[in-house]
Amino acid sequence: MNQELTFSDLQTYVQALEAENARLHQTQAQLTADYQRYATFYQQAPAGYFMLDAGGAICEVNAAGSRLLGLSSED
């Protein structure tokens, strides 16, 4: 069995990798934009939202939740 790749085979492989890389970059950009949008919705929601860890301790709270607890956004 001949395991040598021709130059044309390598070019085809590189083109496929470049296309996949471009697709992954586009997907990453879309995921980043989606994350930013939902993070804004979460932070600006009029209702208080609290995220708890496995032990039940508050690990994240949005702005309305901070106001309910009387905390600043840095606390």
Tab-separated table of C-alpha atoms in Angstrom:
chain	number	residue	atom	x	y	z
A	1	MET	CA	0.000	0.000	0.000
A	2	ASN	CA	1.382	3.405	-0.995
A	3	GLN	CA	1.183	5.816	1.951
A	4	GLU	CA	2.665	8.804	0.158
A	5	LEU	CA	0.357	11.728	-0.424
A	6	THR	CA	0.611	13.698	-3.594
A	7	PHE	CA	0.908	17.472	-3.580
A	8	SER	CA	-2.650	17.642	-4.896
A	9	ASP	CA	-3.861	15.448	-2.022
A	10	LEU	CA	-2.149	17.749	0.471
A	11	GLN	CA	-3.647	20.851	-1.160
A	12	THR	CA	-7.101	19.294	-0.959
A	13	TYR	CA	-6.543	18.421	2.697
A	14	VAL	CA	-5.311	21.948	3.514
A	15	GLN	CA	-8.322	23.488	1.759
A	16	ALA	CA	-10.675	21.276	3.744
A	17	LEU	CA	-8.934	22.234	6.990
A	18	GLU	CA	-9.088	25.931	6.115
A	19	ALA	CA	-12.805	25.661	5.341
A	20	GLU	CA	-13.428	23.852	8.631
A	21	ASN	CA	-11.365	26.445	10.499
A	22	ALA	CA	-13.399	29.269	8.927
A	23	ARG	CA	-16.632	27.499	9.866
A	24	LEU	CA	-15.437	27.056	13.458
A	25	HIS	CA	-14.447	30.729	13.710
A	26	GLN	CA	-17.883	31.730	12.425
A	27	THR	CA	-19.565	29.417	14.928
A	28	GLN	CA	-17.425	30.825	17.752
A	29	ALA	CA	-18.348	34.389	16.766
A	30	GLN	CA	-22.044	33.482	16.743
A	31	LEU	CA	-21.780	31.758	20.134
A	32	THR	CA	-20.019	34.800	21.587
A	33	ALA	CA	-22.732	37.115	20.244
A	34	ASP	CA	-25.475	34.834	21.609
A	35	TYR	CA	-23.769	34.662	25.007
A	36	GLN	CA	-23.494	38.455	25.178
A	37	ARG	CA	-27.168	38.868	24.267
A	38	TYR	CA	-28.379	36.381	26.892
A	39	ALA	CA	-26.001	37.750	29.525
A	40	THR	CA	-27.494	41.199	28.921
A	41	PHE	CA	-31.038	39.786	29.231
A	42	TYR	CA	-30.052	38.056	32.477
A	43	GLN	CA	-28.404	41.114	34.003
A	44	GLN	CA	-31.127	43.564	32.948
A	45	ALA	CA	-34.121	41.357	33.774
A	46	PRO	CA	-36.594	43.087	36.097
A	47	ALA	CA	-36.877	39.928	38.223
A	48	GLY	CA	-34.150	38.772	40.569
A	49	TYR	CA	-32.321	35.691	39.340
A	50	PHE	CA	-30.019	33.668	41.553
A	51	MET	CA	-27.698	30.831	40.575
A	52	LEU	CA	-26.810	28.382	43.309
A	53	ASP	CA	-23.937	25.952	43.589
A	54	ALA	CA	-24.412	22.287	44.503
A	55	GLY	CA	-24.382	23.202	48.200
A	56	GLY	CA	-27.151	25.775	47.802
A	57	ALA	CA	-24.933	28.847	48.175
A	58	ILE	CA	-25.597	31.779	45.865
A	59	CYS	CA	-22.797	31.906	43.313
A	60	GLU	CA	-24.268	34.432	40.877
A	61	VAL	CA	-27.039	37.005	40.986
A	62	ASN	CA	-28.342	39.524	38.478
A	63	ALA	CA	-28.783	43.267	39.140
A	64	ALA	CA	-32.395	42.952	40.338
A	65	GLY	CA	-31.408	40.131	42.671
A	66	SER	CA	-28.593	42.257	44.079
A	67	ARG	CA	-31.073	45.047	44.796
A	68	LEU	CA	-33.416	42.584	46.526
A	69	LEU	CA	-30.570	41.495	48.788
A	70	GLY	CA	-29.340	45.055	49.313
A	71	LEU	CA	-25.966	44.271	47.744
A	72	SER	CA	-23.865	46.247	45.334
A	73	SER	CA	-22.937	44.643	42.021
A	74	GLU	CA	-19.383	44.108	43.336
A	75	ASP	CA	-20.539	42.041	46.361
